[in-house]
Short mmCIF file of C-alpha atoms in Angstrom, two decimals:
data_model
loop_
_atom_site.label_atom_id
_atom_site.label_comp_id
_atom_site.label_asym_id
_atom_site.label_seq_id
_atom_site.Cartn_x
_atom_site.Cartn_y
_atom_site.Cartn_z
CA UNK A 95 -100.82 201.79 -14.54
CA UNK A 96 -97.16 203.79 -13.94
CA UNK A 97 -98.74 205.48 -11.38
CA UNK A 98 -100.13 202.27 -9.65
CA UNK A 99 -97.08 200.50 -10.66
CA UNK A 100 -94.85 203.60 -8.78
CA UNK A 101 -96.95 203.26 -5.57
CA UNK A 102 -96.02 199.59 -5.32
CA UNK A 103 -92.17 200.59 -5.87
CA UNK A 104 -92.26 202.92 -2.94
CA UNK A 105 -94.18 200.43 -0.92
CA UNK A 106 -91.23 197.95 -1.66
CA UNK A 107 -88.74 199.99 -0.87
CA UNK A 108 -90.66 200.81 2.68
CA UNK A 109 -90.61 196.74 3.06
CA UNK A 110 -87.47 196.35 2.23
CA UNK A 111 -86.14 199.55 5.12
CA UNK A 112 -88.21 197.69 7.42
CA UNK A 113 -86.62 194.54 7.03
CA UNK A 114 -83.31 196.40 7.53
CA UNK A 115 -84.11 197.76 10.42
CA UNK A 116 -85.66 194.69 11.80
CA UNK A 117 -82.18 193.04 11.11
CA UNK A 118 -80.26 195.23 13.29
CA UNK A 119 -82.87 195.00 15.67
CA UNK A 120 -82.17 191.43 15.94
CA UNK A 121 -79.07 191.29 15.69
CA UNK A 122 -78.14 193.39 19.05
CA UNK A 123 -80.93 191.50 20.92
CA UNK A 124 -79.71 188.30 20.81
CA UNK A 125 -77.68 186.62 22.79
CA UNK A 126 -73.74 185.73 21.62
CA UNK A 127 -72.74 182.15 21.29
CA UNK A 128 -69.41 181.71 22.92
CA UNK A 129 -66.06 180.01 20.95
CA UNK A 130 -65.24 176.64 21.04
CA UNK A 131 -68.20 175.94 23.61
CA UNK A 132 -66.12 178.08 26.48
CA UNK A 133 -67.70 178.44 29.39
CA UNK A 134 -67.35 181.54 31.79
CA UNK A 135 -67.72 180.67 35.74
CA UNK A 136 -67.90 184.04 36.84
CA UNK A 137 -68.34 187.88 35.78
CA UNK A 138 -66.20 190.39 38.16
CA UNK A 139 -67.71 193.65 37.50
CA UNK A 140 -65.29 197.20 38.71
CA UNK A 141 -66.89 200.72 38.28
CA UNK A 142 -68.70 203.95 39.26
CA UNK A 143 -72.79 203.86 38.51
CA UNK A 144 -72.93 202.59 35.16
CA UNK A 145 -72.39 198.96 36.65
CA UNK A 146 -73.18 199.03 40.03
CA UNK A 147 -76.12 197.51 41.03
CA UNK A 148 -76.65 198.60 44.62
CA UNK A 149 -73.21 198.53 46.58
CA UNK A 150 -74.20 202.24 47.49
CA UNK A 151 -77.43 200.81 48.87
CA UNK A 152 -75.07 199.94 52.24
CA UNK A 153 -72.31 202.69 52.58
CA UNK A 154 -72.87 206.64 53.83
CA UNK A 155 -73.21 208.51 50.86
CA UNK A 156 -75.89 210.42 49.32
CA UNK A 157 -75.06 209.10 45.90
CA UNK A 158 -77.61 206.93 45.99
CA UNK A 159 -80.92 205.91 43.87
CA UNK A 160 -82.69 202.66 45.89
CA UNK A 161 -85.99 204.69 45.59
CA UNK A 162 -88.63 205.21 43.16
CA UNK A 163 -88.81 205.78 40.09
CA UNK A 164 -85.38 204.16 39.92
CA UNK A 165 -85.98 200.24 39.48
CA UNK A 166 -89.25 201.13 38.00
CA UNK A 167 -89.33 198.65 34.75
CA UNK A 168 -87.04 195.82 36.61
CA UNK A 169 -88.28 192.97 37.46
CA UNK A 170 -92.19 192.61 38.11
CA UNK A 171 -91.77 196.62 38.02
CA UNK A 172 -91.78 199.44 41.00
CA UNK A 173 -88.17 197.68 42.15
CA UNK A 174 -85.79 200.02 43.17
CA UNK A 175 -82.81 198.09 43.56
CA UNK A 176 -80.00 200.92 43.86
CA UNK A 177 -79.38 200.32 39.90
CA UNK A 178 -79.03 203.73 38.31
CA UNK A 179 -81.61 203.61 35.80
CA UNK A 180 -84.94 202.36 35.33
CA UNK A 181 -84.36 198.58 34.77
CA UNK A 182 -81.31 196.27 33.94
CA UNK A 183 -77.62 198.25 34.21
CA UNK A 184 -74.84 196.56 31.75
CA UNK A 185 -73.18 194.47 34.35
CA UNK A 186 -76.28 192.44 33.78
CA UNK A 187 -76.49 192.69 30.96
CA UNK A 188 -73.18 191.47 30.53
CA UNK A 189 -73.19 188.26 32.70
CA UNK A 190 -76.79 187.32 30.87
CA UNK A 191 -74.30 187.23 27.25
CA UNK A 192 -71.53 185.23 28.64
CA UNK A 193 -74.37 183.07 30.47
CA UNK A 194 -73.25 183.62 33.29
CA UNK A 195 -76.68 184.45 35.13
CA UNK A 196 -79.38 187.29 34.12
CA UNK A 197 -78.73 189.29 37.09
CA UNK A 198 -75.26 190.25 38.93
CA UNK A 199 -75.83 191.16 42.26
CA UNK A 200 -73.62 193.57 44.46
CA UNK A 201 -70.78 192.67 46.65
CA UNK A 202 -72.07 194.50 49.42
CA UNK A 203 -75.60 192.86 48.83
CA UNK A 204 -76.46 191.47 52.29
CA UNK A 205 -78.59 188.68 51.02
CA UNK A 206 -75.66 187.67 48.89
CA UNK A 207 -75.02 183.56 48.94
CA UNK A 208 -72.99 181.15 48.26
CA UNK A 209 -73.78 180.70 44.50
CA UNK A 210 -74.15 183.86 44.28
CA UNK A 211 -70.45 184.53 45.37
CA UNK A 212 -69.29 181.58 43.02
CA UNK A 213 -70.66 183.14 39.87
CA UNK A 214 -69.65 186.61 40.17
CA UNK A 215 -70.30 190.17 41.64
CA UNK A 216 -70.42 193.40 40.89
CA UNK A 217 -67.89 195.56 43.52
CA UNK A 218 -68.88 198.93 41.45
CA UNK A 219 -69.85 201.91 43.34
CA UNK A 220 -71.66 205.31 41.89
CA UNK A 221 -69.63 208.36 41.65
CA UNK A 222 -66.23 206.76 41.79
CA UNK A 223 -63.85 207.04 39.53
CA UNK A 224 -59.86 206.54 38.75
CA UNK A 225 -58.34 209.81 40.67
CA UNK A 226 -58.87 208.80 44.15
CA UNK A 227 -60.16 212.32 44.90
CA UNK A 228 -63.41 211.25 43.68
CA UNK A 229 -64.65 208.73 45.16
CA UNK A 230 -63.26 211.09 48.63
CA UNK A 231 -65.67 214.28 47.45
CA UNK A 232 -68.68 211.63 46.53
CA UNK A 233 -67.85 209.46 49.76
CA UNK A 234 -68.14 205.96 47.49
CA UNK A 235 -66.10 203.32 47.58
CA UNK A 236 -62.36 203.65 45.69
CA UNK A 237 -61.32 201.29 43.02
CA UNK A 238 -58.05 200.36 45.04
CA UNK A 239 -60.67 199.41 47.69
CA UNK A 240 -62.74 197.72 45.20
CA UNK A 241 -59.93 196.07 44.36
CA UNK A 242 -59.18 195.22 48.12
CA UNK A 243 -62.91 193.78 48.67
CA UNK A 244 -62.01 191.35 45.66
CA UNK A 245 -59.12 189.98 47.67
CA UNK A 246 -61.55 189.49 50.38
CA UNK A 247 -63.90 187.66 47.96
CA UNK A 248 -61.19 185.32 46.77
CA UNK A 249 -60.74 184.20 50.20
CA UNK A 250 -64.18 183.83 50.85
CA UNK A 251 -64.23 181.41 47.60
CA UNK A 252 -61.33 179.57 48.70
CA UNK A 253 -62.94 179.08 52.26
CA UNK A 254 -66.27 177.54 50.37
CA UNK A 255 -64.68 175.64 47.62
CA UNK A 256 -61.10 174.97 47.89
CA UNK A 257 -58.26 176.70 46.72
CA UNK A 258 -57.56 174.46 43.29
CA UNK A 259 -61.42 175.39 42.29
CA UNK A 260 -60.83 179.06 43.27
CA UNK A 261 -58.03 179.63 41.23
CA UNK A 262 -60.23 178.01 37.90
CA UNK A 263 -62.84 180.23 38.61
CA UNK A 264 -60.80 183.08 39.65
CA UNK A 265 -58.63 182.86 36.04
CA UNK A 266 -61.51 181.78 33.79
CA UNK A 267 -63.78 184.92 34.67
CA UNK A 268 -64.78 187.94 32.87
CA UNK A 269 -63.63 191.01 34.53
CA UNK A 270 -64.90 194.07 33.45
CA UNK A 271 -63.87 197.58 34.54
CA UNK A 272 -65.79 200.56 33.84
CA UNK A 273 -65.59 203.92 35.15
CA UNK A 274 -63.97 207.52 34.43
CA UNK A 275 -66.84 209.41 33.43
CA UNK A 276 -67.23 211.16 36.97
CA UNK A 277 -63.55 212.16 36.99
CA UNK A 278 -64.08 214.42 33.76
CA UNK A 279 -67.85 215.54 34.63
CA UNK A 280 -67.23 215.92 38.09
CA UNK A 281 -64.19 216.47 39.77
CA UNK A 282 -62.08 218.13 37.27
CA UNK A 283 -65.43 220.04 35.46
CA UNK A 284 -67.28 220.94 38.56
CA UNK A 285 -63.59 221.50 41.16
CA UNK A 286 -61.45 223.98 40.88
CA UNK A 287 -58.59 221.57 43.10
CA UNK A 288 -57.59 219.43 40.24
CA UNK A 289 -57.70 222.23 37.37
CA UNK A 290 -55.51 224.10 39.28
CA UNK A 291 -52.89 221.48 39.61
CA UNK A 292 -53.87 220.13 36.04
CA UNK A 293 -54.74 220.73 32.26
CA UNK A 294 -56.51 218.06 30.70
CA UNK A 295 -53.45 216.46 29.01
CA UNK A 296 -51.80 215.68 32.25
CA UNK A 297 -55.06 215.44 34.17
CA UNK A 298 -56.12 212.21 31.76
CA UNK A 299 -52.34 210.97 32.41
CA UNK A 300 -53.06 211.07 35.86
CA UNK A 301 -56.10 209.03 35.18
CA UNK A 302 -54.22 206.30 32.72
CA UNK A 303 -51.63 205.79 35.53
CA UNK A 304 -54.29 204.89 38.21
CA UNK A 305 -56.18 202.54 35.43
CA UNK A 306 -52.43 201.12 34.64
CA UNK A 307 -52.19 200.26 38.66
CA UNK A 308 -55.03 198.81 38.97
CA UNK A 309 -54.97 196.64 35.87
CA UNK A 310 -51.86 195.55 36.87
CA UNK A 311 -52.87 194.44 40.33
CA UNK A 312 -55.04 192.91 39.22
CA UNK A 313 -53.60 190.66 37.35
CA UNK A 314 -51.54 189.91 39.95
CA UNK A 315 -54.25 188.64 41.77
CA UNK A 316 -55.32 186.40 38.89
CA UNK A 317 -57.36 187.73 36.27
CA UNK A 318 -56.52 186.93 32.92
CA UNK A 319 -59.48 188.15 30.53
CA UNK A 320 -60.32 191.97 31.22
CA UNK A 321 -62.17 193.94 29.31
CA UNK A 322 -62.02 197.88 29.83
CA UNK A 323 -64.62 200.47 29.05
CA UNK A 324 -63.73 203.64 27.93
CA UNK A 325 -65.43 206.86 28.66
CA UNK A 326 -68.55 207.44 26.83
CA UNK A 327 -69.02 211.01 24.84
CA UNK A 328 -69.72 212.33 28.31
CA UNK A 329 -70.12 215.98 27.14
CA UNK A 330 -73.52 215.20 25.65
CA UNK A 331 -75.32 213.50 28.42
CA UNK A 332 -78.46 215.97 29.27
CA UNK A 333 -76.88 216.93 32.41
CA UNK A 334 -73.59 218.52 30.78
CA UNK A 335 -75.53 219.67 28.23
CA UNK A 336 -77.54 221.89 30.96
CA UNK A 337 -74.15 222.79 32.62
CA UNK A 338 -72.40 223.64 29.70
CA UNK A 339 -73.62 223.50 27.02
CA UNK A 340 -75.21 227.16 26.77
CA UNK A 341 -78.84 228.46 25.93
CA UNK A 342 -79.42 226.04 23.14
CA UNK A 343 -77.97 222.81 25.57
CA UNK A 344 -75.26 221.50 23.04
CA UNK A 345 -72.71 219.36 23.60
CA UNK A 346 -69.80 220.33 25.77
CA UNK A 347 -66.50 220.24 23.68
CA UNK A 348 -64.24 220.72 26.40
CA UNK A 349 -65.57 217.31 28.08
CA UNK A 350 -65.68 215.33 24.80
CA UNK A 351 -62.14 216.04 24.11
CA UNK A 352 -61.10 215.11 27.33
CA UNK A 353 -63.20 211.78 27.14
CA UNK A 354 -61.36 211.24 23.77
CA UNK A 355 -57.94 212.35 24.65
CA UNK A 356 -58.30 209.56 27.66
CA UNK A 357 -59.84 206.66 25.12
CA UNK A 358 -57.01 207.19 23.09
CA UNK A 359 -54.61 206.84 25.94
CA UNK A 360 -56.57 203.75 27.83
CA UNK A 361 -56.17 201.61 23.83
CA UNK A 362 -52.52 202.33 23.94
CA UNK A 363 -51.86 201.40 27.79
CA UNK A 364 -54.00 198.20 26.77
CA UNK A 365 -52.01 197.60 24.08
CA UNK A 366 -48.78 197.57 26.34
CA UNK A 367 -49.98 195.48 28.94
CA UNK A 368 -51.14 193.12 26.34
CA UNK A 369 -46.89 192.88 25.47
CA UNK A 370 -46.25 193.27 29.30
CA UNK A 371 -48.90 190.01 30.26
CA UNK A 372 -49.15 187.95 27.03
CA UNK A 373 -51.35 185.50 29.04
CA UNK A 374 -54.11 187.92 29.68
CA UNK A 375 -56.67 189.11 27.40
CA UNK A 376 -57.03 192.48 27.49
CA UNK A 377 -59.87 193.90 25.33
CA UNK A 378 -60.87 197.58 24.91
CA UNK A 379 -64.60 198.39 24.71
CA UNK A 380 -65.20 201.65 22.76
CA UNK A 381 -68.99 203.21 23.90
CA UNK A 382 -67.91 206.39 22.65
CA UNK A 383 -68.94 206.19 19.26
CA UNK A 384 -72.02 203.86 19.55
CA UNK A 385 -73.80 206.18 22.40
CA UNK A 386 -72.48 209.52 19.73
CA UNK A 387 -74.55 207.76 16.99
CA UNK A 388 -77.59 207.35 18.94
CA UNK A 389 -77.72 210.61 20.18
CA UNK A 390 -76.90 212.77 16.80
CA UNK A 391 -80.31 214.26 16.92
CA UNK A 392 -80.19 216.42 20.06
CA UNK A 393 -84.10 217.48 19.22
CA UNK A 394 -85.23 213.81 20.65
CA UNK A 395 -82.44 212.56 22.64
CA UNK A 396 -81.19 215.74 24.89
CA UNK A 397 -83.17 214.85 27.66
CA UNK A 398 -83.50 211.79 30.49
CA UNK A 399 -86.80 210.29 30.97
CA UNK A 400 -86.95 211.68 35.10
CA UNK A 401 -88.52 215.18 35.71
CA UNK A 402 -87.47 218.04 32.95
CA UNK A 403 -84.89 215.34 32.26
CA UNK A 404 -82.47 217.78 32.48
CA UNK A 405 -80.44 218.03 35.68
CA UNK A 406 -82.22 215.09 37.77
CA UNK A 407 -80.16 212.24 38.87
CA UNK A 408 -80.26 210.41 42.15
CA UNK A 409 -81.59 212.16 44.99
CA UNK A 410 -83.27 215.10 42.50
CA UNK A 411 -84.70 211.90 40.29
CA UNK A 412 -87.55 210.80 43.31
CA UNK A 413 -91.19 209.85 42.84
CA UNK A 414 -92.06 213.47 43.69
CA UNK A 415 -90.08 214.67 40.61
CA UNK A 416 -93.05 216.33 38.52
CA UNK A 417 -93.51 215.43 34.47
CA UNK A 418 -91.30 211.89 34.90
CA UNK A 419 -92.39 210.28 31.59
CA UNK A 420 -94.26 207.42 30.73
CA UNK A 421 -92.57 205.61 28.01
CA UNK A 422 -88.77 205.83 28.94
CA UNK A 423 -88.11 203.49 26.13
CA UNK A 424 -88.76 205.96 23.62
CA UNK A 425 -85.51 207.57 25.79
CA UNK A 426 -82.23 207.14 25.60
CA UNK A 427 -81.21 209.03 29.04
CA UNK A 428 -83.37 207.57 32.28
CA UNK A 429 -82.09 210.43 34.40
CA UNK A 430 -79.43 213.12 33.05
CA UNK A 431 -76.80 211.17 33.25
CA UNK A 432 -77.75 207.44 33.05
CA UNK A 433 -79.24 205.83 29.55
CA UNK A 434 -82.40 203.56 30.37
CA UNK A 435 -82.75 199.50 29.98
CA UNK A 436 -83.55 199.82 26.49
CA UNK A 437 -80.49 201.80 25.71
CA UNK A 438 -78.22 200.33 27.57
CA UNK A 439 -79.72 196.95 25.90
CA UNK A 440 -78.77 198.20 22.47
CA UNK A 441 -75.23 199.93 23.27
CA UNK A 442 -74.08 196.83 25.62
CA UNK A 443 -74.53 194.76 22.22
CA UNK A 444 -73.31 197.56 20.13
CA UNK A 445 -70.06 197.54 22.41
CA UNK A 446 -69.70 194.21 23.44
CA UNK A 447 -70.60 191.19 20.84
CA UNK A 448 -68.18 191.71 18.39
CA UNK A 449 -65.23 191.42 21.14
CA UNK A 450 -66.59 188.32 23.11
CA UNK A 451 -63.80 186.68 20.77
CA UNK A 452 -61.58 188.82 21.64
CA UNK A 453 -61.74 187.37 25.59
CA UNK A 454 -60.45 183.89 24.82
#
């Protein structure tokens, strides 16, 4: 009987972690109600890859992915759409929990329409970043010109709708901005022409005075509810794992501090500009802790779903790329550097539900 009666206690307490879990589940898979029945027009999406859903697509680089198996779970499937991962890409995700729409297109998109236009864009382009030397040594498109095509949307707007309907939309939107991580990983890690003009204190302070520009300028130009990503623990993504992380592919320190030395700096110049603009709402949107919590256990989450999983990304992720898995989401990483659907899913939720309030 106290055996049978033990067996039924463990059993409980199973149920009972199950439920738990199940909770959580939930909970970052549903959709966010909005306050006081607010309604968002329009989602302005600024970034490098992590939000851009095919602006590469139609500019000369080779930082590009609008080719299998990229786009391989989106849609009906087999859809490479230039999104860097296998499926849906935050800025999406995003605009589907503000209902917006369930898919933000690019700018550059040229089967972009009216309606299309009206309820937002994504202007984002892979391998940019805030120094302006990035975007030069990846040939992408700049965040000040990013920032110029949205003056060029806002006139397209006003042409279609008027300017007293423009200005609703343009001050009602969600603007998110979202991009650094190729800065640190890239051209100060991989360059030797910013480390020898910087060290990573003043390199990051060269970073917070572009972001401080920008966010400026753009309020200017009208936007009153921003919300600003900061850099994700970018020394653990499979690809600087392989680069520097050593024989047993741990995380690299050196890029972690950076990405926290800049996170710290990008809350405090929010925090300003908050006193500076006391009409906007300026929101910071920490993915460096959720995306360090999911990927504590290097054993199952060191690698990207594409080829050994372990330098691929963009043209090195193709459909010739040999042992590209099955089941990317039992993955975390897509390629080694971008998370797939699934986990971009769970850390948009993670990063963004409980600060929807924080927008109006």
């Amino acid at each position: 009987m106290k055996f049978i009666f033990q067996n039924l206690l463990s059993q409980l307490h199973l149920l009972i972690l199950w439920c738990f879990v199940m909770a959580i589940i939930f909970q970052h898979v549903c959709a966010v109600s909005l306050l006081n029945n607010e309604t968002v027009p329009a989602l302005i999406v600024f970034g490098d890859s992590i939000v851009d859903p095919g602006n590469n697509n139609n500019i000369s680089t080779v930082i590009k992915c609008n080719f299998l198996p990229y786009g391989r779970d989106f849609g009906g499937g087999n859809r490479p759409t230039g999104r860097f991962s296998n499926g849906l890409v935050p800025s999406d995700i995003i605009a589907a929990k503000f209902g917006v729409k369930k898919l933000l297109p690019a700018y550059l998109d040229p089967n972009l329409q009216l309606q299309d236009l009206l309820t937002g864009v994504s202007f984002a382009s892979g391998g940019t970043g805030y120094d302006p030397l990035t975007s030069k040594l990846a040939s992408v498109i700049s965040l000040s010109d990013q920032l110029n095509m949205f003056k060029e949307y806002k006139n397209k707007i006003k042409e279609a709708v008027g300017e007293s309907r423009r200005d609703t939309i343009i001050s009602k939107s969600i603007y998110i901005l979202c991009l650094g991580s190729d800065d640190i990983a890239n051209t100060y890690t991989q360059s030797e022409i910013r480390r020898a003009q910087y060290d990573i204190p003043s390199y990051t302070d060269l970073m917070i005075s572009k972001a401080s520009i920008f966010l400026q300028e753009l309020y200017r130009v009208g936007a009153r509810r921003i919300g600003v990503m900061g850099l994700p623990v970018i020394g653990c993504v499979p690809s600087q794992r392989t680069i520097g992380g050593g024989i047993r592919r741990t995380c690299s320190d050196s890029e972690n501090h950076a990405a926290i030395l800049f996170n710290i700096k990008l809350f405090s110049l929010i925090h300003a500009l908050k006193l500076k603009f006391p009409e906007a709402r300026l929101v910071y949107l920490d993915i460096y802790t959720p995306l360090l919590n999911i990927i504590q256990n290097p054993s199952e989450y060191d690698k990207g779903c594409c080829g050994t999983g372990n330098v691929e990304v963009c043209l090195s992720c193709n459909s010739y790329s040999p042992n590209t898995c099955s089941n990317p989401s039992n993955y975390v990483f897509w390629d080694s550097y971008h998370p797939t659907e699934k986990a971009y899913t769970f850390l948009t939720s993670m990063v963004v539900d409980n600060k929807i309030k924080d927008f109006f």
